mmCIF file of C-alpha atoms in Angstrom:
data_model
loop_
_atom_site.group_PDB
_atom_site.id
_atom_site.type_symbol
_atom_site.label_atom_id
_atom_site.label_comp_id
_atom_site.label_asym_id
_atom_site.label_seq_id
_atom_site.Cartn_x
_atom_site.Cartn_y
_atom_site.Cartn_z
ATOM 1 C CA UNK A 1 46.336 103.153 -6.557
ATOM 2 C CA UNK A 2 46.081 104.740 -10.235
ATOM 3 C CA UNK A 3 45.170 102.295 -12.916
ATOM 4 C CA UNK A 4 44.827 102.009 -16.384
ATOM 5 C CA UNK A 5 42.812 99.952 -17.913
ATOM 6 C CA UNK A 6 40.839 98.710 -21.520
ATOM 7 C CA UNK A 7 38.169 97.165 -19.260
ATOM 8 C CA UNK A 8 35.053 99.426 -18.786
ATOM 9 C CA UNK A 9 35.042 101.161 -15.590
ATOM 10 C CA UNK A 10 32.784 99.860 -12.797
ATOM 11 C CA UNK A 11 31.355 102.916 -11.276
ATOM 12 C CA UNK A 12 29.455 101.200 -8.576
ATOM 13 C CA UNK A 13 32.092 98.822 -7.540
ATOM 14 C CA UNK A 14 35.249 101.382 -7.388
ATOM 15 C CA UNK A 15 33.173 102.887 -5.170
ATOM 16 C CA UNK A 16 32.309 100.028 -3.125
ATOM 17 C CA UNK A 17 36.240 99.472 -3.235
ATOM 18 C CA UNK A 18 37.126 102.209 -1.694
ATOM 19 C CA UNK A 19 34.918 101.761 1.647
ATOM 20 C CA UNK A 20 36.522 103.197 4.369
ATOM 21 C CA UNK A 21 34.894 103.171 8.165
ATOM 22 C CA UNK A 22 37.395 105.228 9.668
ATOM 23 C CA UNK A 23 36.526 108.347 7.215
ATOM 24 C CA UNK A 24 33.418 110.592 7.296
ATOM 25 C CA UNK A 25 34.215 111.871 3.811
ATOM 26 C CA UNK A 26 34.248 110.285 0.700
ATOM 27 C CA UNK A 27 34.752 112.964 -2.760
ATOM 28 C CA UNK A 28 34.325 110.920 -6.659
ATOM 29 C CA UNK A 29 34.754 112.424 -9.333
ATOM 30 C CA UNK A 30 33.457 110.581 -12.657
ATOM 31 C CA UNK A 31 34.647 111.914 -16.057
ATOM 32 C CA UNK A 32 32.270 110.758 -19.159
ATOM 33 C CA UNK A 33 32.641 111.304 -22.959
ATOM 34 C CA UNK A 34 30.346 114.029 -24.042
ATOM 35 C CA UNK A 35 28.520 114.102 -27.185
ATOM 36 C CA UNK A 36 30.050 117.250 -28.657
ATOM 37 C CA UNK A 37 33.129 119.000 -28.645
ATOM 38 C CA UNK A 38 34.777 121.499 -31.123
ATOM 39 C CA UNK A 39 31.133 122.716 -32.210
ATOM 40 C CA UNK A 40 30.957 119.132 -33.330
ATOM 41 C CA UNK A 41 29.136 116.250 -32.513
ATOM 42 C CA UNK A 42 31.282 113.434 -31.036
ATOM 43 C CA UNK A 43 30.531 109.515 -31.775
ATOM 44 C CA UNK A 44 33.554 108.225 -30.025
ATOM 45 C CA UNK A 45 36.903 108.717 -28.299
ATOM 46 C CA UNK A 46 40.417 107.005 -28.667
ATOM 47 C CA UNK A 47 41.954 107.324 -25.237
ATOM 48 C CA UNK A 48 45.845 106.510 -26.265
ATOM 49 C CA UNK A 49 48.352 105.812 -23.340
ATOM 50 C CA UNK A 50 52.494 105.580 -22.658
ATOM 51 C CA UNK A 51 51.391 102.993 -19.942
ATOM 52 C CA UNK A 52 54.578 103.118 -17.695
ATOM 53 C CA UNK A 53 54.961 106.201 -17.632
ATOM 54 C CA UNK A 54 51.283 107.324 -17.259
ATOM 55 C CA UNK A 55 50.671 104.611 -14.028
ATOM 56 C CA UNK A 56 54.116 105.882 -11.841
ATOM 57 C CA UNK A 57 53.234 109.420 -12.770
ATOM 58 C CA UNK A 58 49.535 108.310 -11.580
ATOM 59 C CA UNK A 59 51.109 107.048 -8.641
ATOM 60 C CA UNK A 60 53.172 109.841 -7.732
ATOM 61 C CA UNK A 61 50.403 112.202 -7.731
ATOM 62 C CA UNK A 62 48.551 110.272 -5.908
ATOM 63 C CA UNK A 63 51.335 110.335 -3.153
ATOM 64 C CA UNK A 64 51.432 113.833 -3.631
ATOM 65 C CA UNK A 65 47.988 114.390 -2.717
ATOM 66 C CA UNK A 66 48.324 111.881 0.627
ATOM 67 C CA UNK A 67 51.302 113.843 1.609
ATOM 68 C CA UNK A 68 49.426 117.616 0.914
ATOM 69 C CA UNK A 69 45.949 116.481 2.243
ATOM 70 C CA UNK A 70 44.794 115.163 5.815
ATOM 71 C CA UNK A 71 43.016 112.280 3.563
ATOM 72 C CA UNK A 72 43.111 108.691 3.954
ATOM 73 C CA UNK A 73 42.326 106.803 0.901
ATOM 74 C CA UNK A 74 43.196 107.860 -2.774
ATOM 75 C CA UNK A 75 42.458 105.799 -6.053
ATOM 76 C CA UNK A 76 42.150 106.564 -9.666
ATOM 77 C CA UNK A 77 41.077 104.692 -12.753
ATOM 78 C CA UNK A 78 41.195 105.850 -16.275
ATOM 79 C CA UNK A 79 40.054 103.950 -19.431
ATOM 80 C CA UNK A 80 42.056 103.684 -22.703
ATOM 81 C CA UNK A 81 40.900 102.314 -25.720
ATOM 82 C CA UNK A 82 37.370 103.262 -28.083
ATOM 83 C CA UNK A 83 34.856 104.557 -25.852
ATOM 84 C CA UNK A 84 31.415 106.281 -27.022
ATOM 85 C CA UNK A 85 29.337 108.984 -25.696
ATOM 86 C CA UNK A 86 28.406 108.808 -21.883
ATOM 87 C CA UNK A 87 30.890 106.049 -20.922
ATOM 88 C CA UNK A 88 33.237 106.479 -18.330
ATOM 89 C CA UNK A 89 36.634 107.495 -18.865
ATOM 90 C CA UNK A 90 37.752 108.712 -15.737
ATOM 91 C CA UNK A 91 37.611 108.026 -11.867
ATOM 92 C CA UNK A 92 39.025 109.482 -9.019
ATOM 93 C CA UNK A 93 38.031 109.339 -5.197
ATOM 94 C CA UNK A 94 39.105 110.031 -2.140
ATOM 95 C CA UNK A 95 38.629 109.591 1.343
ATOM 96 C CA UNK A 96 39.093 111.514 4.711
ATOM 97 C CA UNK A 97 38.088 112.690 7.685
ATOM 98 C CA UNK A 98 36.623 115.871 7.010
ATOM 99 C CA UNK A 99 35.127 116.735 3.643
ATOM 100 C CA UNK A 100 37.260 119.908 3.565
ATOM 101 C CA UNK A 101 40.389 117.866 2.371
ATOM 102 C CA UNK A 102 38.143 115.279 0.609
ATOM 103 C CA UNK A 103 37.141 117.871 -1.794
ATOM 104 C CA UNK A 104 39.944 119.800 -2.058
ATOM 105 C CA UNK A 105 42.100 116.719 -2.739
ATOM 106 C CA UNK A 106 39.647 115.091 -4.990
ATOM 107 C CA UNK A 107 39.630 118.789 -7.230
ATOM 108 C CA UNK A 108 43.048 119.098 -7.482
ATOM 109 C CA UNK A 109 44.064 115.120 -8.281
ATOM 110 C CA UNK A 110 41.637 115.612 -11.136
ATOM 111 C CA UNK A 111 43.395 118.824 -12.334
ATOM 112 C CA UNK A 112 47.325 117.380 -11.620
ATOM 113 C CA UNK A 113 46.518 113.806 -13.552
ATOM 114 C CA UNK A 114 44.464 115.777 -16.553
ATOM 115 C CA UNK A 115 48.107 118.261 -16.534
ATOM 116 C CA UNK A 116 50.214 115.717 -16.335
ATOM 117 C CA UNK A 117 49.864 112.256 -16.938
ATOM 118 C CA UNK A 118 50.871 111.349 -20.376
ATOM 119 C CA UNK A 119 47.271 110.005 -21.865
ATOM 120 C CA UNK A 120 45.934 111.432 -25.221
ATOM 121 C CA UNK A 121 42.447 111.589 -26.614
ATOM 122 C CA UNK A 122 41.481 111.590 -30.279
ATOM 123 C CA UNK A 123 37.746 112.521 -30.995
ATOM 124 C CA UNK A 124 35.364 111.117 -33.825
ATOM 125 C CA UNK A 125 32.695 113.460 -35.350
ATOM 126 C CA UNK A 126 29.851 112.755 -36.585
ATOM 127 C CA UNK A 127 30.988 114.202 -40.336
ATOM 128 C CA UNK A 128 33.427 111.223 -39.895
ATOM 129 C CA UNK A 129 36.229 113.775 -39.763
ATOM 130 C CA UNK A 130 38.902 113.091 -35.987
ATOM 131 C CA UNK A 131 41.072 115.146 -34.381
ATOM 132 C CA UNK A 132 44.051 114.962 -31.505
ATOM 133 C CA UNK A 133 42.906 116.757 -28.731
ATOM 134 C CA UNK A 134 45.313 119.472 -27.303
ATOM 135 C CA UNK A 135 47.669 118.514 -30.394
ATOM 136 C CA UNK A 136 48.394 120.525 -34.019
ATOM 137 C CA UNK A 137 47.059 117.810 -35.830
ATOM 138 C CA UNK A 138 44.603 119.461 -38.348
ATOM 139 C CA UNK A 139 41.119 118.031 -38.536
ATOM 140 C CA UNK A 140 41.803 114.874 -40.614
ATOM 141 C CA UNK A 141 38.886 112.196 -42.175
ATOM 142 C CA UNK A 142 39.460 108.461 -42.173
ATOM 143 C CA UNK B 1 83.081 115.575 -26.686
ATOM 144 C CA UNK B 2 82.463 112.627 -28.450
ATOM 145 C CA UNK B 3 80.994 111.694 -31.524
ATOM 146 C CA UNK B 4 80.620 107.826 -31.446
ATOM 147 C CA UNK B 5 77.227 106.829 -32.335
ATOM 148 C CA UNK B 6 74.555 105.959 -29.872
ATOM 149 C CA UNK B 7 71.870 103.103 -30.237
ATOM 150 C CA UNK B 8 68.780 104.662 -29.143
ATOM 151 C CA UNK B 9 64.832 103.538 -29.285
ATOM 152 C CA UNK B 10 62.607 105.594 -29.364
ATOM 153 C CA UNK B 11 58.450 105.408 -28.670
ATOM 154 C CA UNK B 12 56.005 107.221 -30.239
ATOM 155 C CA UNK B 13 52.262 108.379 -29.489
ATOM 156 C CA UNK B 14 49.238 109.711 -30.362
ATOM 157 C CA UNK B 15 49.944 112.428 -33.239
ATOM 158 C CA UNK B 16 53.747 111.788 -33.839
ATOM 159 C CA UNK B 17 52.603 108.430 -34.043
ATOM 160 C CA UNK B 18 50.922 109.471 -36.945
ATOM 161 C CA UNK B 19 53.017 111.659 -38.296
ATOM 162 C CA UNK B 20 56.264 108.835 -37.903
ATOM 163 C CA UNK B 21 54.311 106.217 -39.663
ATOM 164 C CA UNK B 22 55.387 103.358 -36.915
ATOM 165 C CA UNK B 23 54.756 103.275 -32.984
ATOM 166 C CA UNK B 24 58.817 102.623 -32.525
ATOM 167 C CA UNK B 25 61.955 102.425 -33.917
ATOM 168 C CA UNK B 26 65.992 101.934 -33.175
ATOM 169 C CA UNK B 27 67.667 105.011 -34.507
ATOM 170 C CA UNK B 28 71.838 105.116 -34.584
ATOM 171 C CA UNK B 29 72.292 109.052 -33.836
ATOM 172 C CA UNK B 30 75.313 111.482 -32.668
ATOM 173 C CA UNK B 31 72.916 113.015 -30.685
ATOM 174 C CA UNK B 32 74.193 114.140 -27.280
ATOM 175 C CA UNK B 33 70.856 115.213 -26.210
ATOM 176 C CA UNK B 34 66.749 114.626 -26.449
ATOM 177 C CA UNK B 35 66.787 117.869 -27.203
ATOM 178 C CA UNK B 36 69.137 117.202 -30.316
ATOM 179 C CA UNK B 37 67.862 113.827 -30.888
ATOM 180 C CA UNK B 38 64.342 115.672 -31.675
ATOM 181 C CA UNK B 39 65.960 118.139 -33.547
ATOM 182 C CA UNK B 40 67.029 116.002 -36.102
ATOM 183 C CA UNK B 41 64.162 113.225 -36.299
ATOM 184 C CA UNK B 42 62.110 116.528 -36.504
ATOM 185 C CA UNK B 43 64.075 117.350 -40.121
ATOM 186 C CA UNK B 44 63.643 114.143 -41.281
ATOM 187 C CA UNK B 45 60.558 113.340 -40.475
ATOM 188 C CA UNK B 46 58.185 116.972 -40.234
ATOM 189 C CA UNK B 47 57.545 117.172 -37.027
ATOM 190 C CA UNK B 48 54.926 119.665 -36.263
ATOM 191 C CA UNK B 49 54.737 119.946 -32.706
ATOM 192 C CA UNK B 50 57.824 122.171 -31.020
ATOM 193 C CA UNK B 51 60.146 121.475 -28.256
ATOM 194 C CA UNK B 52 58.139 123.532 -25.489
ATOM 195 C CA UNK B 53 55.178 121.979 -26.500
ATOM 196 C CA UNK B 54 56.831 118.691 -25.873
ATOM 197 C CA UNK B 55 58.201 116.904 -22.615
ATOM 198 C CA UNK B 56 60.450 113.849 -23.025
ATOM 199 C CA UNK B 57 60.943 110.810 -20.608
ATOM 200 C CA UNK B 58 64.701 108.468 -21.075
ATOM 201 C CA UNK B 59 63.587 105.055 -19.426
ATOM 202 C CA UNK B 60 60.306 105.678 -18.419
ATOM 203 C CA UNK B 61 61.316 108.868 -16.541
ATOM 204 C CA UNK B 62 60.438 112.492 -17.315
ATOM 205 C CA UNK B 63 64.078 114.223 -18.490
ATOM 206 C CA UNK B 64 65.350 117.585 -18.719
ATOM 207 C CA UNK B 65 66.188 117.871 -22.910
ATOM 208 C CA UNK B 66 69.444 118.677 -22.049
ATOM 209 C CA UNK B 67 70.354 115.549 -20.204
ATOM 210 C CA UNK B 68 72.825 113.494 -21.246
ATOM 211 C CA UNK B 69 71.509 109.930 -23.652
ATOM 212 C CA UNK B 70 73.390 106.882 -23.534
ATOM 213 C CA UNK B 71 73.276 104.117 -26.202
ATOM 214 C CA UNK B 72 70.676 101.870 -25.105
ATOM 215 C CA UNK B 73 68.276 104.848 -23.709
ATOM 216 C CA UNK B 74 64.697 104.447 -24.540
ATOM 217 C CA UNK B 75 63.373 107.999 -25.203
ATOM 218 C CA UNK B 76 59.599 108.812 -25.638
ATOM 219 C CA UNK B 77 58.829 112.362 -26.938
ATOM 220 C CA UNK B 78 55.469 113.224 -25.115
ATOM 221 C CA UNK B 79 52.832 115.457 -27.288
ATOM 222 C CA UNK B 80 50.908 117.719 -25.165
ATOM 223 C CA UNK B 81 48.210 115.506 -23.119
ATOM 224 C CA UNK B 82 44.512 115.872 -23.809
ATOM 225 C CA UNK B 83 43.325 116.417 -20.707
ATOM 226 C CA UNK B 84 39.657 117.532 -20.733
ATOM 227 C CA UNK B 85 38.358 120.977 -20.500
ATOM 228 C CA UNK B 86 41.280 123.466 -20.167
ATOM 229 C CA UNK B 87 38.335 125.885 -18.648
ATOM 230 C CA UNK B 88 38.385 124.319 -15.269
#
């Protein structure tokens, strides 16, 4: 299940979600803002999504990593909208098993969803300059 | 090959977002192509960001830029995605 969403991310209770008796191994990864970037000090994010697109290409990686991995249970959230520093913008777990695949799995869903899934992030500085992330937008100031 | 006009719409994000001025917009184009289609929204409207820095989707699906648009496609040119530390 990969969802999108403006809500804040429940940490606790995505994990409490994804309880799962017949695995030993659960793997989470949480993503956070952090409070610099750039050399510069961050006050907030924009997380900016193409919705349908991002959630089936969410999906499909998701599917990818049930069909690679000897895992059971795979489910990611990520957060669009203003977020500031420390908030969570990002969730992924997964369970199996064994923690071999759990980890493995868990590693490389982060790395295929940051690659691929058509989310963008613009960062506020403290100098109350922004930028795109990733993009050739030149430092700009609102 | 044929030159009647196609209706297209067309989606924008993040910095071509910007750089457009609007989030969307109906275009009539001879465009046979994405690929073409970008290549002339790109003259008109300074478009910064290349075609291999760019992936497209036509109806919510990820397209070659050479595939073929119909009139009525929805086309979304996608700016590279910000996806956290490139340093894994």
């Amino acid at each position: 299940m990969f969802v999108i969403t403006e809500e804040r991310i429940d940490g606790p209770q995505v994990r409490t979600d994804l309880r799962d008796e017949s695995c030993g191994a659960i793997v989470t990864f949480k993503g956070r803002v952090r409070d610099h970037n750039l050399g510069r000090t961050v006050t907030k994010l924009h997380y900016e999504a193409y919705r349908t697109l991002a959630v089936t290409e969410g999906e499909t990686i998701l599917q990818e990593l049930r069909d690679e991995y000897d895992i059971h249970k795979a489910r990611a959230y990520h957060r669009i909208g203003e977020l500031t520093v420390t908030e969570l913008s990002f969730w992924l777990g997964v369970t199996a098993p064994h923690r071999q695949a759990a980890f493995r799995a868990c590693k490389d869903g982060v790395d295929r969803i940051k690659d691929r899934v058509p989310i963008w992030k613009k960062e506020y500085y403290e100098d109350g300059s922004s930028t795109w992330i990733n993009q050739p937008s030149e430092l700009s100031t609102e | 090959m044929s030159h009647h006009t196609k209706e297209i719409t067309l989606s924008y994000f993040a910095s071509l977002r910007e750089k457009r001025g609007q989030s969307q917009e109906t275009v009539s184009t001879c465009a046979e192509t994405p690929r073409e289609l970008y290549e002339t929204l790109s003259e008109d409207h300074g478009f910064e960001i290349p075609t291999d820095s760019l992936r497209v989707a036509v109806n919510d699906t990820f397209k070659p830029w050479d595939s073929a648009l119909e009139s009525g496609d929805e086309v979304v040119f996608i700016p590279p995605v910000s996806g956290g530390d490139q340093c894994l």
